[in-house]
Short mmCIF file of C-alpha atoms and ligand atoms in Angstrom, two decimals:
data_model
loop_
_atom_site.label_atom_id
_atom_site.label_comp_id
_atom_site.label_asym_id
_atom_site.label_seq_id
_atom_site.Cartn_x
_atom_site.Cartn_y
_atom_site.Cartn_z
CA MET A 1 45.62 105.65 63.02
CA PHE A 2 41.96 105.28 63.92
CA ASP A 3 41.21 103.55 67.23
CA THR A 4 37.80 102.09 66.38
CA HIS A 5 36.85 100.80 69.82
CA THR A 6 37.51 102.39 73.21
CA HIS A 7 35.72 102.92 76.51
CA LEU A 8 36.96 106.37 77.44
CA SER A 9 34.11 107.15 79.83
CA ASP A 10 35.39 104.30 82.00
CA LYS A 11 36.30 105.31 85.56
CA GLN A 12 39.92 104.37 84.83
CA PHE A 13 40.22 107.50 82.66
CA ALA A 14 38.42 109.87 85.03
CA ASN A 15 41.58 111.64 86.16
CA ASP A 16 43.68 111.97 83.04
CA LEU A 17 41.53 111.71 79.92
CA GLY A 18 42.90 114.93 78.41
CA LYS A 19 46.42 113.59 78.72
CA VAL A 20 45.42 110.21 77.34
CA ILE A 21 43.90 111.82 74.26
CA SER A 22 46.80 114.17 73.64
CA SER A 23 49.40 111.42 74.00
CA ALA A 24 47.39 109.31 71.55
CA GLN A 25 47.55 112.19 69.10
CA GLU A 26 51.30 112.48 69.57
CA ASP A 27 51.56 108.79 68.75
CA GLY A 28 49.61 109.20 65.52
CA VAL A 29 46.07 108.35 66.59
CA GLU A 30 44.06 110.77 64.52
CA LYS A 31 40.56 109.57 65.45
CA ILE A 32 39.01 107.61 68.28
CA LEU A 33 35.63 105.98 68.53
CA THR A 34 34.38 105.57 72.06
CA ILE A 35 31.49 103.43 73.27
CA TRP A 36 28.84 104.74 75.62
CA ASP A 37 28.02 102.66 78.70
CA LEU A 38 24.91 102.43 80.86
CA ASP A 39 26.51 104.10 83.86
CA THR A 40 27.23 107.32 81.97
CA PRO A 41 24.42 109.83 81.36
CA ILE A 42 24.02 110.16 77.57
CA GLU A 43 24.13 113.96 77.80
CA GLY A 44 27.47 113.78 79.59
CA PHE A 45 28.77 111.39 76.96
CA LEU A 46 27.80 113.82 74.19
CA LEU A 47 29.62 116.64 75.99
CA LEU A 48 32.73 114.50 76.05
CA LEU A 49 32.49 114.01 72.27
CA GLU A 50 32.09 117.74 71.82
CA LYS A 51 35.06 118.52 74.00
CA TYR A 52 37.55 116.56 71.92
CA ASP A 53 37.70 116.98 68.17
CA SER A 54 39.18 113.56 67.54
CA LEU A 55 36.41 111.71 69.40
CA TYR A 56 33.33 110.07 67.90
CA GLY A 57 30.77 107.97 69.71
CA ALA A 58 28.55 104.92 69.53
CA LEU A 59 25.39 104.32 71.53
CA GLY A 60 23.98 100.89 72.18
CA ILE A 61 23.16 98.25 74.75
CA HIS A 62 25.88 95.75 75.55
CA PRO A 63 24.60 92.17 75.79
CA HIS A 64 25.63 92.12 79.47
CA ASN A 65 23.02 94.81 80.12
CA ALA A 66 20.20 93.39 78.00
CA GLN A 67 17.97 92.55 80.93
CA GLU A 68 18.46 95.88 82.67
CA ALA A 69 17.82 97.66 79.38
CA VAL A 70 14.45 95.98 78.94
CA LYS A 71 13.46 96.84 82.49
CA ASN A 72 14.43 100.50 82.22
CA LYS A 73 13.41 101.08 78.58
CA ILE A 74 16.96 102.14 77.69
CA LEU A 75 16.46 101.54 73.99
CA GLU A 76 13.75 104.21 73.89
CA LYS A 77 16.16 106.62 75.55
CA ILE A 78 18.95 105.91 73.07
CA ARG A 79 16.66 106.33 70.08
CA GLY A 80 16.39 110.07 70.62
CA TYR A 81 20.12 110.60 70.36
CA LEU A 82 21.03 108.59 67.27
CA LYS A 83 20.84 111.59 64.97
CA LYS A 84 23.44 113.60 66.90
CA GLU A 85 26.33 114.63 64.72
CA LYS A 86 29.10 112.78 66.52
CA ILE A 87 27.19 109.54 67.00
CA VAL A 88 28.48 107.45 64.12
CA ALA A 89 27.49 103.89 65.04
CA LEU A 90 25.17 101.71 67.06
CA GLY A 91 27.10 99.63 69.54
CA GLU A 92 28.34 97.75 71.09
CA ILE A 93 25.59 95.21 70.65
CA GLY A 94 25.53 91.47 70.25
CA LEU A 95 25.57 88.25 72.22
CA ASP A 96 27.77 87.08 75.09
CA TYR A 97 27.24 83.46 76.11
CA HIS A 98 30.43 83.37 78.15
CA TYR A 99 29.29 85.51 81.05
CA LEU A 100 25.55 85.18 80.43
CA ASN A 101 24.85 88.26 82.53
CA SER A 102 21.48 88.37 80.79
CA PRO A 103 19.50 85.31 79.65
CA LYS A 104 20.11 84.27 76.02
CA GLU A 105 16.56 84.97 74.87
CA ILE A 106 16.63 88.52 76.22
CA GLN A 107 20.06 89.12 74.67
CA LYS A 108 18.76 87.97 71.31
CA GLU A 109 15.64 90.09 71.52
CA ILE A 110 17.56 93.28 72.36
CA PHE A 111 20.14 92.46 69.69
CA ARG A 112 17.47 92.13 66.98
CA LYS A 113 15.77 95.35 68.06
CA GLN A 114 19.04 97.24 67.88
CA LEU A 115 19.94 95.84 64.47
CA ASN A 116 16.65 97.21 63.23
CA LEU A 117 17.21 100.53 64.91
CA ALA A 118 20.57 100.77 63.13
CA LYS A 119 18.90 100.06 59.79
CA GLU A 120 16.28 102.73 60.45
CA HIS A 121 19.02 105.27 61.07
CA THR A 122 21.47 103.89 58.47
CA LEU A 123 24.13 103.54 61.12
CA PRO A 124 26.78 100.81 61.08
CA VAL A 125 26.73 98.37 64.00
CA ILE A 126 29.57 97.42 66.32
CA ILE A 127 29.21 93.77 67.25
CA HIS A 128 30.37 92.06 70.41
CA SER A 129 30.14 88.28 70.11
CA ARG A 130 31.57 85.90 72.66
CA GLU A 131 31.02 82.16 72.42
CA ALA A 132 27.97 82.95 70.32
CA THR A 133 29.18 82.96 66.72
CA ALA A 134 26.45 80.81 65.18
CA ASP A 135 23.59 82.79 66.72
CA THR A 136 25.26 86.14 65.98
CA LEU A 137 25.71 85.22 62.35
CA GLN A 138 22.19 83.88 61.98
CA ILE A 139 20.54 86.92 63.55
CA ILE A 140 22.57 89.38 61.45
CA LYS A 141 21.55 87.41 58.35
CA GLU A 142 17.88 87.26 59.32
CA GLU A 143 17.75 90.95 60.09
CA LYS A 144 19.54 91.72 56.82
CA VAL A 145 22.19 94.01 58.25
CA ASN A 146 25.30 94.44 56.13
CA GLN A 147 27.08 97.43 57.56
CA GLY A 148 29.19 96.92 60.62
CA VAL A 149 32.24 95.59 62.37
CA MET A 150 33.06 92.49 64.38
CA HIS A 151 34.88 94.12 67.26
CA CYS A 152 37.90 92.44 68.89
CA PHE A 153 37.40 89.54 66.52
CA SER A 154 38.38 86.23 68.12
CA GLY A 155 37.00 83.72 65.63
CA ASN A 156 38.82 81.48 63.18
CA LEU A 157 39.36 81.94 59.44
CA ASN A 158 36.07 80.32 58.41
CA GLU A 159 34.14 82.52 60.80
CA MET A 160 36.02 85.55 59.55
CA ARG A 161 34.93 84.68 56.00
CA ASP A 162 31.31 84.21 57.09
CA PHE A 163 31.18 87.73 58.50
CA PHE A 164 33.15 89.11 55.57
CA ASN A 165 30.58 87.63 53.20
CA LEU A 166 27.84 89.51 55.02
CA GLY A 167 29.70 92.75 54.31
CA PHE A 168 31.24 93.14 57.74
CA TYR A 169 34.59 94.60 58.74
CA ILE A 170 36.93 92.69 61.05
CA SER A 171 38.58 94.60 63.88
CA LEU A 172 41.66 93.29 65.65
CA ALA A 173 42.73 94.32 69.13
CA GLY A 174 45.50 93.65 71.68
CA PRO A 175 45.24 89.84 71.62
CA VAL A 176 46.79 89.75 68.12
CA THR A 177 50.07 90.77 69.79
CA PHE A 178 50.02 87.92 72.32
CA PRO A 179 52.58 85.24 71.43
CA LYS A 180 50.09 82.37 71.73
CA ALA A 181 47.28 84.00 69.73
CA THR A 182 47.66 81.80 66.65
CA LYS A 183 44.03 82.21 65.52
CA ALA A 184 44.14 86.00 65.70
CA LYS A 185 47.46 86.09 63.86
CA GLU A 186 46.04 83.89 61.11
CA VAL A 187 43.06 86.18 60.75
CA ALA A 188 45.41 89.19 60.71
CA ARG A 189 47.28 87.63 57.80
CA GLU A 190 44.23 86.60 55.77
CA VAL A 191 41.57 89.27 56.25
CA PRO A 192 41.18 91.27 53.03
CA GLN A 193 42.74 94.66 53.62
CA GLU A 194 39.69 96.63 52.56
CA ARG A 195 37.81 95.24 55.57
CA LEU A 196 40.46 95.42 58.26
CA LEU A 197 40.14 97.76 61.26
CA ILE A 198 42.23 98.14 64.40
CA GLU A 199 41.24 99.00 67.96
CA THR A 200 42.57 99.01 71.50
CA ASP A 201 39.31 98.16 73.37
CA CYS A 202 40.89 100.21 76.16
CA PRO A 203 41.04 100.22 79.13
CA TYR A 204 40.94 96.43 78.67
CA LEU A 205 43.29 94.06 76.85
CA ALA A 206 46.53 96.05 76.67
CA PRO A 207 48.80 94.74 73.90
CA GLN A 208 52.35 93.48 74.31
CA PRO A 209 54.57 95.00 75.68
CA MET A 210 52.06 96.83 77.91
CA ARG A 211 50.12 93.70 78.84
CA GLY A 212 48.60 93.91 82.30
CA LYS A 213 48.60 97.72 82.37
CA ARG A 214 45.67 100.02 81.79
CA ASN A 215 45.25 100.09 78.03
CA GLU A 216 44.89 103.42 76.17
CA PRO A 217 44.62 104.61 72.55
CA SER A 218 48.33 105.46 72.30
CA PHE A 219 49.05 101.71 72.55
CA LEU A 220 47.36 101.21 69.17
CA LYS A 221 50.81 101.53 67.59
CA TYR A 222 51.80 98.12 68.98
CA ILE A 223 48.76 96.49 67.39
CA LEU A 224 49.41 98.22 64.06
CA ALA A 225 53.07 97.16 64.15
CA GLU A 226 52.24 93.53 64.88
CA ILE A 227 49.69 93.26 62.06
CA ALA A 228 52.03 95.03 59.64
CA GLU A 229 54.73 92.51 60.46
CA ILE A 230 52.35 89.56 60.03
CA ARG A 231 51.17 90.90 56.66
CA LYS A 232 54.70 91.90 55.60
CA MET A 233 53.58 95.44 54.93
CA ASN A 234 55.04 98.69 56.11
CA LYS A 235 53.27 100.34 59.02
CA GLU A 236 52.55 103.58 57.18
CA GLU A 237 50.72 101.74 54.44
CA LEU A 238 48.67 99.67 56.89
CA ASP A 239 47.89 102.80 58.89
CA GLU A 240 46.61 104.56 55.79
CA ILE A 241 44.43 101.60 54.75
CA THR A 242 42.89 100.90 58.16
CA THR A 243 42.25 104.60 58.84
CA LYS A 244 40.53 104.98 55.50
CA ASN A 245 38.44 101.86 56.12
CA ALA A 246 37.26 103.19 59.48
CA LYS A 247 36.42 106.61 58.10
CA TYR A 248 34.44 104.99 55.34
CA LEU A 249 32.49 102.66 57.63
CA PHE A 250 31.66 105.39 60.15
CA GLY A 251 30.72 107.93 57.50
CA LEU A 252 33.60 110.34 58.04
CA MET A 253 34.82 110.52 54.45
CA LYS A 254 34.35 113.88 52.76
CA ASN A 255 31.73 112.51 50.43
CA ASN A 256 29.66 110.44 52.82
CA ALA A 257 27.51 112.19 55.39
CA LYS A 258 28.86 112.95 58.90
CA LYS A 259 32.27 114.42 58.02
ZN1 ZN B 1 33.94 97.19 74.06
#
């Protein structure tokens, strides 16, 4: 399996990260992509990626931090690190109109700048979009970005198709295992397999039956199992497909760049 979205530099992993990564490996998680956050020095984040073979990283400014990023010129800081070997994506970036921690206009401005930065570096983008589908879609279209993933996708089938048509991958997380998540289950059934990714988004959003606990990459197996059941596929086959998809998107296939 490939856990395509985690926050392993989160404080919640400070005491047992080594154990968390090795138990993920024992449960079949071959690769993990982890997202940098503003509170972690970038150099420290890169050391973490170097320490564990299975880890890859993404740098970017979360929409929650858009305002702070403008004030402290964070984008300029990130720019210098995008060529590092284990940085395989720009993210997570996007729009969040639910919390509105930063004003909409500033979120949009930082989002556009980062989409362009990703194009400059031919890196895929990892998109966070909450209650902002129309604007997210429009901005991605206007900036002509066609390489990326909608992380923890929570939209409906039509929205899934809109992003699919732009070339985007759809990543499903813990909520697909929740009994009442009809929309996510529908998307899980209908998303074309060549664009499906899976993720834990840990430490948040633990899947059933671990709901309420600290989430970790080893719980990815519950998400895989649920989607396999919905699609009436065997888990091994779904694992192979989603792992291959992730390696392709993040440039880890033998024949495309960053191994
Ligand atoms: Zn995230």
